[in-house]
Amino acid sequence: MDDGFTLPLSPDGMATFPGPEGLTLLVRNHEVNTGTGARGGAFGSGNRRLTDEVRKNMYDPGKAAPALGGTSTVVYDTKKQKVVRQFLSLAGTLRNCAGGPTPWNSWVTCEETVEKAGRLCSVDHGWCFEVPATAQPELAKAVPLKAMGRFNHEAVAVDPKTGYVYETEDRHDGLIYRFLPKVPGKLAEGGKLQALAATKKKSLDTRNWKETAVRLGEKIEVKWIDMDDVESPKDDLRKRGFTAGAARFARGEGMWYGNDAIYFACTNGGKKNHGQVWKLKDEKLELFAEPNDKDVVDNCDNLTVAPWGDVILCEDGGGKQFLVGVTPEGRFYKLAKNSSGGSELAGATFSPDGSTLFVNIQHKGLTLAITGPWEENRRES
């Protein structure tokens, strides 16, 4: 990269931001875990490029070796279809899976792990971190946003009207959370964490595994339960929340704000475990999609909302992997196919000008920039 570091492996969740002179700033997660070895990180063989200056900004310099997850930033010119520069923007975290953009031009990156300090790590993991979107090389100081909870994070979405941050949890019995910052736009200053609950049914199981608790298109009134001990050293936040009445979800994954609503995916929800998509708007939760057919959707993971209003899903299933579009009316279509192998597609997001779709082929470490025209080529089924 332009800062002299190596591009880390396993690109995952991403978002774009408007940059200077019409450039696009793409902030990209790297889902690097413990045990990957130096080859997975940014610092080369034996981490020889890891300097004291970098260590000062890392979250976890580790014991035997540093935590090698984090984010990189790509500055991209959509008109010339050219990378201007790319650089490391966050270091010292683990399993940066997804996250979400903020209205104040930062990326909240999420650790999908609850690894504790011990033989490998010098500090506990399981946090969110905030990364400013910058055009010039800048390694952000990695500050854990502990008030947003410690759990197996996946993604977040910010409601621009309120500044509230919604969060998914990648567990088979996970919850949906909402963070109310003390000061909107200042997440590091703390706030209150809550869990989503159905107003009329305590501890609702939305997974629809054994029985259909929520029907397709059904809208459920919701409320929010205040959570305590949110740093959760026992990783029991979801269990305590469910006991208190919060709704249970099937591995919450991607989450995005669009169409004046919050959309999120539950990757193995539904009676056949192929996935669900939910829509949260005006304190009502709607089961937006549950096809129960892997030929339609096979384990939806990351998602985004396209400029024309469709939800775009990244598959992470067992066969060929597709980008799948869902219209506001709930019709599905295949947008793209990974013909290079079985790797999941990850991080789908559009440039601010709507011209370019960015997506990762995770196992190959590739980030693609795909141009339209888009609406004219939609195929509905």
Short mmCIF file of C-alpha atoms in Angstrom, two decimals:
data_model
loop_
_atom_site.label_atom_id
_atom_site.label_comp_id
_atom_site.label_asym_id
_atom_site.label_seq_id
_atom_site.Cartn_x
_atom_site.Cartn_y
_atom_site.Cartn_z
CA MET A 1 0.00 0.00 0.00
CA ASP A 2 1.04 3.64 -0.23
CA ASP A 3 2.06 3.77 3.43
CA GLY A 4 4.54 0.92 2.95
CA PHE A 5 2.40 -1.72 4.62
CA THR A 6 1.00 -4.88 3.03
CA LEU A 7 -2.72 -5.07 2.28
CA PRO A 8 -4.17 -7.41 4.96
CA LEU A 9 -6.13 -10.51 3.96
CA SER A 10 -9.84 -11.29 4.29
CA PRO A 11 -11.59 -8.07 3.25
CA ASP A 12 -15.14 -7.96 4.60
CA GLY A 13 -17.60 -5.15 5.40
CA MET A 14 -17.14 -1.75 3.74
CA ALA A 15 -18.72 1.65 3.21
CA THR A 16 -18.00 4.68 1.04
CA PHE A 17 -17.81 8.37 1.83
CA PRO A 18 -17.50 11.50 -0.31
CA GLY A 19 -13.90 12.68 -0.58
CA PRO A 20 -12.27 15.84 -1.89
CA GLU A 21 -12.49 16.73 -5.59
CA GLY A 22 -15.19 14.14 -6.22
CA LEU A 23 -13.10 11.20 -5.00
CA THR A 24 -14.60 8.24 -3.15
CA LEU A 25 -13.24 7.11 0.23
CA LEU A 26 -13.78 3.38 0.76
CA VAL A 27 -13.14 2.09 4.29
CA ARG A 28 -12.68 -1.69 4.30
CA ASN A 29 -12.61 -4.25 7.11
CA HIS A 30 -10.14 -7.13 7.34
CA GLU A 31 -11.45 -10.18 9.19
CA VAL A 32 -8.07 -11.44 10.41
CA ASN A 33 -8.20 -13.66 13.49
CA THR A 34 -5.68 -15.01 15.97
CA GLY A 35 -3.66 -17.87 14.54
CA THR A 36 -3.57 -16.45 11.02
CA GLY A 37 0.08 -15.53 11.36
CA ALA A 38 1.95 -12.50 10.10
CA ARG A 39 1.08 -13.34 6.49
CA GLY A 40 -2.51 -12.24 7.16
CA GLY A 41 -1.62 -8.80 8.44
CA ALA A 42 -0.13 -5.54 7.24
CA PHE A 43 3.38 -5.76 8.65
CA GLY A 44 5.11 -8.41 6.55
CA SER A 45 7.04 -11.53 7.48
CA GLY A 46 7.68 -11.65 11.21
CA ASN A 47 5.78 -8.35 11.51
CA ARG A 48 9.05 -6.63 10.63
CA ARG A 49 7.31 -3.41 9.57
CA LEU A 50 5.56 -2.98 12.90
CA THR A 51 7.01 0.18 14.44
CA ASP A 52 6.68 1.78 17.85
CA GLU A 53 4.67 4.58 16.23
CA VAL A 54 2.13 2.05 14.94
CA ARG A 55 2.03 0.24 18.28
CA LYS A 56 0.97 3.49 19.99
CA ASN A 57 -2.18 3.58 17.87
CA MET A 58 -2.98 -0.16 17.95
CA TYR A 59 -5.63 -1.57 20.24
CA ASP A 60 -3.89 -4.86 21.04
CA PRO A 61 -0.14 -5.18 20.44
CA GLY A 62 -0.56 -8.72 21.71
CA LYS A 63 1.74 -10.96 23.68
CA ALA A 64 3.48 -13.34 21.30
CA ALA A 65 2.25 -11.34 18.30
CA PRO A 66 -0.03 -8.37 17.62
CA ALA A 67 -3.69 -8.62 16.73
CA LEU A 68 -3.67 -8.21 12.94
CA GLY A 69 -7.25 -7.27 12.10
CA GLY A 70 -8.30 -3.73 11.35
CA THR A 71 -9.27 -1.57 8.40
CA SER A 72 -7.71 -0.12 5.28
CA THR A 73 -8.89 2.89 3.29
CA VAL A 74 -8.97 3.13 -0.50
CA VAL A 75 -9.15 6.50 -2.24
CA TYR A 76 -10.84 5.83 -5.57
CA ASP A 77 -11.60 7.97 -8.63
CA THR A 78 -14.90 6.72 -10.07
CA LYS A 79 -14.57 8.85 -13.20
CA LYS A 80 -11.15 7.43 -14.12
CA GLN A 81 -11.94 4.05 -12.51
CA LYS A 82 -8.58 4.17 -10.78
CA VAL A 83 -7.19 3.71 -7.26
CA VAL A 84 -5.51 6.94 -6.15
CA ARG A 85 -4.02 5.52 -2.95
CA GLN A 86 -4.69 3.03 -0.17
CA PHE A 87 -3.42 2.76 3.37
CA LEU A 88 -3.89 1.14 6.77
CA SER A 89 -6.45 3.07 8.84
CA LEU A 90 -6.97 0.92 11.99
CA ALA A 91 -4.77 -1.75 13.57
CA GLY A 92 -4.64 -4.12 16.51
CA THR A 93 -8.18 -5.50 16.41
CA LEU A 94 -9.55 -8.98 15.62
CA ARG A 95 -12.07 -10.38 13.15
CA ASN A 96 -13.31 -7.05 11.83
CA CYS A 97 -16.35 -8.49 10.14
CA ALA A 98 -18.84 -5.78 9.23
CA GLY A 99 -19.80 -2.40 10.65
CA GLY A 100 -21.56 0.64 9.31
CA PRO A 101 -21.13 4.21 8.09
CA THR A 102 -22.09 7.23 10.18
CA PRO A 103 -23.63 10.49 8.94
CA TRP A 104 -20.53 12.32 10.27
CA ASN A 105 -18.23 10.51 7.81
CA SER A 106 -16.72 7.74 9.87
CA TRP A 107 -16.87 3.96 9.75
CA VAL A 108 -17.79 1.94 12.84
CA THR A 109 -15.96 -1.37 12.56
CA CYS A 110 -17.05 -4.38 14.62
CA GLU A 111 -15.12 -7.28 16.14
CA GLU A 112 -16.83 -10.62 15.60
CA THR A 113 -15.13 -12.24 18.57
CA VAL A 114 -15.14 -12.24 22.35
CA GLU A 115 -11.50 -13.35 22.68
CA LYS A 116 -10.24 -12.52 26.16
CA ALA A 117 -6.83 -11.41 27.33
CA GLY A 118 -4.64 -14.45 27.84
CA ARG A 119 -1.98 -16.41 26.01
CA LEU A 120 -2.36 -14.51 22.73
CA CYS A 121 -4.13 -11.24 23.51
CA SER A 122 -3.08 -8.54 25.94
CA VAL A 123 -6.63 -7.12 26.26
CA ASP A 124 -10.20 -8.35 25.90
CA HIS A 125 -11.87 -8.14 22.48
CA GLY A 126 -15.49 -7.89 21.36
CA TRP A 127 -15.86 -4.16 20.73
CA CYS A 128 -16.74 -1.56 18.12
CA PHE A 129 -14.18 1.03 16.98
CA GLU A 130 -14.61 4.24 15.00
CA VAL A 131 -12.46 5.07 11.97
CA PRO A 132 -12.56 8.53 10.35
CA ALA A 133 -12.84 8.49 6.56
CA THR A 134 -9.77 10.41 5.37
CA ALA A 135 -8.20 10.97 1.95
CA GLN A 136 -4.63 11.16 3.25
CA PRO A 137 -2.89 8.25 5.02
CA GLU A 138 -3.87 8.27 8.67
CA LEU A 139 -3.79 5.45 11.21
CA ALA A 140 -6.63 6.08 13.65
CA LYS A 141 -6.12 5.64 17.36
CA ALA A 142 -7.97 2.41 18.18
CA VAL A 143 -10.35 3.26 21.02
CA PRO A 144 -12.90 0.58 22.00
CA LEU A 145 -16.45 1.92 22.24
CA LYS A 146 -17.22 -0.06 25.36
CA ALA A 147 -20.61 1.50 26.06
CA MET A 148 -21.84 -0.07 22.80
CA GLY A 149 -21.46 -3.50 24.39
CA ARG A 150 -19.08 -6.42 24.33
CA PHE A 151 -20.42 -9.32 22.29
CA ASN A 152 -19.94 -11.13 18.98
CA HIS A 153 -20.57 -8.04 16.87
CA GLU A 154 -21.41 -8.05 13.19
CA ALA A 155 -22.77 -4.76 11.85
CA VAL A 156 -24.26 -1.41 12.81
CA ALA A 157 -26.52 1.18 11.20
CA VAL A 158 -27.04 4.78 12.27
CA ASP A 159 -30.41 6.51 12.04
CA PRO A 160 -29.43 10.00 10.81
CA LYS A 161 -32.55 11.56 12.31
CA THR A 162 -31.71 10.55 15.89
CA GLY A 163 -28.04 9.53 15.89
CA TYR A 164 -29.04 6.19 17.44
CA VAL A 165 -26.82 3.25 16.48
CA TYR A 166 -28.43 -0.15 15.81
CA GLU A 167 -26.32 -3.30 16.19
CA THR A 168 -26.51 -6.96 15.15
CA GLU A 169 -25.07 -9.93 17.05
CA ASP A 170 -23.73 -12.94 15.15
CA ARG A 171 -24.98 -15.71 17.43
CA HIS A 172 -27.62 -18.37 16.86
CA ASP A 173 -29.44 -16.83 19.84
CA GLY A 174 -28.38 -13.21 19.32
CA LEU A 175 -30.22 -9.98 20.00
CA ILE A 176 -30.68 -6.69 18.17
CA TYR A 177 -29.32 -3.74 20.12
CA ARG A 178 -29.72 0.02 20.03
CA PHE A 179 -27.13 2.47 21.38
CA LEU A 180 -28.28 5.93 22.47
CA PRO A 181 -25.17 8.12 22.63
CA LYS A 182 -25.00 10.81 25.29
CA VAL A 183 -23.98 13.22 22.54
CA PRO A 184 -25.09 12.37 18.97
CA GLY A 185 -22.03 11.93 16.78
CA LYS A 186 -19.71 11.43 19.79
CA LEU A 187 -19.84 7.68 20.36
CA ALA A 188 -16.71 7.58 22.51
CA GLU A 189 -18.43 9.76 25.12
CA GLY A 190 -20.68 6.88 26.13
CA GLY A 191 -24.40 6.29 26.19
CA LYS A 192 -27.10 3.73 26.89
CA LEU A 193 -27.40 0.25 25.35
CA GLN A 194 -30.82 -1.31 24.82
CA ALA A 195 -32.18 -4.54 23.31
CA LEU A 196 -35.18 -4.90 21.00
CA ALA A 197 -38.29 -6.60 22.38
CA ALA A 198 -41.76 -7.28 21.00
CA THR A 199 -44.35 -5.17 22.79
CA LYS A 200 -46.96 -7.93 22.95
CA LYS A 201 -44.83 -11.04 23.42
CA LYS A 202 -42.02 -11.39 25.91
CA SER A 203 -38.86 -13.15 24.68
CA LEU A 204 -40.15 -13.61 21.12
CA ASP A 205 -38.17 -16.17 19.10
CA THR A 206 -38.10 -14.69 15.59
CA ARG A 207 -36.01 -17.46 14.03
CA ASN A 208 -39.02 -19.45 12.76
CA TRP A 209 -37.08 -22.68 13.11
CA LYS A 210 -39.57 -24.96 14.84
CA GLU A 211 -42.71 -22.94 14.24
CA THR A 212 -43.66 -19.77 12.41
CA ALA A 213 -43.65 -17.15 15.14
CA VAL A 214 -43.54 -14.26 12.64
CA ARG A 215 -45.21 -14.39 9.22
CA LEU A 216 -43.78 -12.86 6.07
CA GLY A 217 -44.86 -9.23 5.88
CA GLU A 218 -46.08 -9.18 9.48
CA LYS A 219 -45.31 -5.99 11.39
CA ILE A 220 -44.62 -6.25 15.10
CA GLU A 221 -44.67 -3.34 17.53
CA VAL A 222 -41.39 -3.12 19.40
CA LYS A 223 -40.00 -1.56 22.55
CA TRP A 224 -36.49 -1.32 23.96
CA ILE A 225 -35.12 -2.85 27.16
CA ASP A 226 -32.26 -1.12 28.96
CA MET A 227 -29.19 -3.35 29.36
CA ASP A 228 -26.72 -3.26 32.23
CA ASP A 229 -23.20 -4.63 32.70
CA VAL A 230 -22.74 -4.11 28.95
CA GLU A 231 -19.01 -4.90 29.01
CA SER A 232 -20.19 -8.45 29.69
CA PRO A 233 -17.06 -10.30 30.85
CA LYS A 234 -19.03 -13.58 30.78
CA ASP A 235 -20.35 -12.97 27.23
CA ASP A 236 -23.88 -13.37 28.56
CA LEU A 237 -25.46 -10.11 27.39
CA ARG A 238 -27.78 -11.88 24.94
CA LYS A 239 -28.87 -14.42 27.56
CA ARG A 240 -29.66 -11.78 30.15
CA GLY A 241 -31.48 -9.73 27.53
CA PHE A 242 -33.63 -12.65 26.40
CA THR A 243 -34.55 -13.49 29.99
CA ALA A 244 -35.59 -9.87 30.47
CA GLY A 245 -37.90 -10.09 27.45
CA ALA A 246 -35.78 -9.19 24.41
CA ALA A 247 -36.47 -10.92 21.09
CA ARG A 248 -34.10 -13.62 19.83
CA PHE A 249 -32.67 -13.63 16.29
CA ALA A 250 -30.85 -16.17 14.10
CA ARG A 251 -27.32 -14.87 13.64
CA GLY A 252 -27.75 -11.19 12.92
CA GLU A 253 -25.39 -10.19 10.11
CA GLY A 254 -25.39 -7.20 7.76
CA MET A 255 -27.32 -4.05 8.65
CA TRP A 256 -27.92 -0.85 6.67
CA TYR A 257 -29.96 2.34 6.82
CA GLY A 258 -31.91 3.15 3.67
CA ASN A 259 -35.44 4.00 2.49
CA ASP A 260 -35.95 5.67 5.89
CA ALA A 261 -35.62 2.27 7.60
CA ILE A 262 -33.08 -0.13 9.12
CA TYR A 263 -32.63 -3.41 7.23
CA PHE A 264 -30.74 -6.38 8.66
CA ALA A 265 -30.05 -9.98 7.70
CA CYS A 266 -30.30 -13.09 9.86
CA THR A 267 -28.19 -15.57 7.97
CA ASN A 268 -29.74 -18.86 9.08
CA GLY A 269 -33.25 -17.75 9.97
CA GLY A 270 -36.34 -19.47 8.58
CA LYS A 271 -37.54 -23.06 8.74
CA LYS A 272 -34.89 -24.19 6.24
CA ASN A 273 -32.11 -22.02 7.72
CA HIS A 274 -31.42 -20.15 4.46
CA GLY A 275 -31.88 -16.68 5.91
CA GLN A 276 -34.22 -13.81 6.67
CA VAL A 277 -34.21 -10.08 6.02
CA TRP A 278 -35.89 -7.76 8.52
CA LYS A 279 -37.02 -4.15 8.25
CA LEU A 280 -37.28 -1.84 11.26
CA LYS A 281 -39.19 1.41 10.79
CA ASP A 282 -41.24 3.65 13.08
CA GLU A 283 -40.92 1.23 16.02
CA LYS A 284 -42.34 -1.62 13.94
CA LEU A 285 -40.37 -4.71 12.93
CA GLU A 286 -41.34 -6.40 9.66
CA LEU A 287 -40.22 -9.77 8.31
CA PHE A 288 -39.30 -8.38 4.90
CA ALA A 289 -38.00 -11.60 3.29
CA GLU A 290 -37.77 -15.29 4.15
CA PRO A 291 -37.75 -17.34 0.93
CA ASN A 292 -36.74 -20.70 2.50
CA ASP A 293 -35.20 -21.62 -0.86
CA LYS A 294 -31.43 -21.65 -1.26
CA ASP A 295 -31.82 -21.11 -5.01
CA VAL A 296 -33.36 -17.73 -4.17
CA VAL A 297 -31.12 -16.75 -1.24
CA ASP A 298 -28.47 -18.97 0.36
CA ASN A 299 -27.49 -17.51 3.74
CA CYS A 300 -27.58 -13.74 3.29
CA ASP A 301 -24.76 -11.96 5.10
CA ASN A 302 -23.66 -8.37 4.40
CA LEU A 303 -26.26 -6.14 2.82
CA THR A 304 -26.67 -2.62 1.50
CA VAL A 305 -29.44 -0.47 0.04
CA ALA A 306 -28.91 0.47 -3.60
CA PRO A 307 -29.40 4.04 -4.87
CA TRP A 308 -32.66 2.92 -6.51
CA GLY A 309 -34.02 1.48 -3.24
CA ASP A 310 -33.48 -2.27 -3.61
CA VAL A 311 -31.76 -4.25 -0.86
CA ILE A 312 -28.59 -5.96 -2.14
CA LEU A 313 -27.60 -9.14 -0.27
CA CYS A 314 -24.19 -10.84 -0.19
CA GLU A 315 -24.49 -14.63 0.03
CA ASP A 316 -22.30 -16.74 2.33
CA GLY A 317 -23.76 -20.17 1.70
CA GLY A 318 -22.59 -23.59 0.66
CA GLY A 319 -22.57 -23.38 -3.12
CA LYS A 320 -22.00 -20.72 -5.73
CA GLN A 321 -22.20 -17.28 -4.18
CA PHE A 322 -24.33 -14.46 -5.62
CA LEU A 323 -25.24 -10.88 -5.03
CA VAL A 324 -29.02 -10.98 -4.74
CA GLY A 325 -31.32 -7.99 -5.14
CA VAL A 326 -34.66 -7.61 -3.38
CA THR A 327 -37.12 -4.98 -4.58
CA PRO A 328 -39.24 -2.97 -2.11
CA GLU A 329 -42.13 -5.28 -3.09
CA GLY A 330 -40.10 -8.34 -2.04
CA ARG A 331 -39.18 -9.70 -5.49
CA PHE A 332 -35.75 -11.31 -5.87
CA TYR A 333 -33.20 -11.22 -8.69
CA LYS A 334 -29.58 -12.28 -9.18
CA LEU A 335 -27.33 -9.27 -9.63
CA ALA A 336 -23.90 -10.95 -9.84
CA LYS A 337 -22.21 -14.33 -9.40
CA ASN A 338 -18.79 -15.21 -8.03
CA SER A 339 -17.64 -17.46 -10.86
CA SER A 340 -14.09 -17.75 -9.49
CA GLY A 341 -14.87 -20.20 -6.69
CA GLY A 342 -16.90 -20.69 -3.54
CA SER A 343 -15.73 -17.68 -1.54
CA GLU A 344 -18.33 -15.52 0.10
CA LEU A 345 -19.05 -12.11 -1.36
CA ALA A 346 -18.76 -9.37 1.24
CA GLY A 347 -19.05 -5.67 1.84
CA ALA A 348 -21.28 -4.61 -1.04
CA THR A 349 -21.60 -0.83 -1.09
CA PHE A 350 -22.15 1.88 -3.69
CA SER A 351 -20.04 4.96 -4.33
CA PRO A 352 -21.59 8.28 -3.26
CA ASP A 353 -22.27 9.16 -6.91
CA GLY A 354 -24.10 5.83 -7.39
CA SER A 355 -21.96 4.81 -10.36
CA THR A 356 -19.84 2.07 -8.80
CA LEU A 357 -20.62 -1.00 -6.73
CA PHE A 358 -17.73 -2.19 -4.57
CA VAL A 359 -17.68 -5.78 -3.31
CA ASN A 360 -15.09 -8.18 -1.90
CA ILE A 361 -14.28 -11.77 -2.81
CA GLN A 362 -13.09 -12.51 0.68
CA HIS A 363 -11.01 -15.67 0.38
CA LYS A 364 -9.05 -14.29 -2.57
CA GLY A 365 -8.47 -10.94 -0.91
CA LEU A 366 -9.98 -9.05 -3.84
CA THR A 367 -11.98 -5.83 -3.88
CA LEU A 368 -13.93 -5.27 -7.09
CA ALA A 369 -15.26 -1.98 -8.48
CA ILE A 370 -18.22 -2.69 -10.78
CA THR A 371 -19.84 0.00 -12.90
CA GLY A 372 -23.44 0.24 -14.16
CA PRO A 373 -25.74 1.30 -15.66
CA TRP A 374 -27.71 -0.29 -12.88
CA GLU A 375 -31.48 0.18 -12.92
CA GLU A 376 -31.74 -0.63 -16.61
CA ASN A 377 -30.17 -4.05 -16.05
CA ARG A 378 -32.24 -5.24 -13.09
CA ARG A 379 -33.87 -8.60 -13.61
CA GLU A 380 -36.86 -9.29 -11.41
CA SER A 381 -38.26 -12.72 -10.70
#
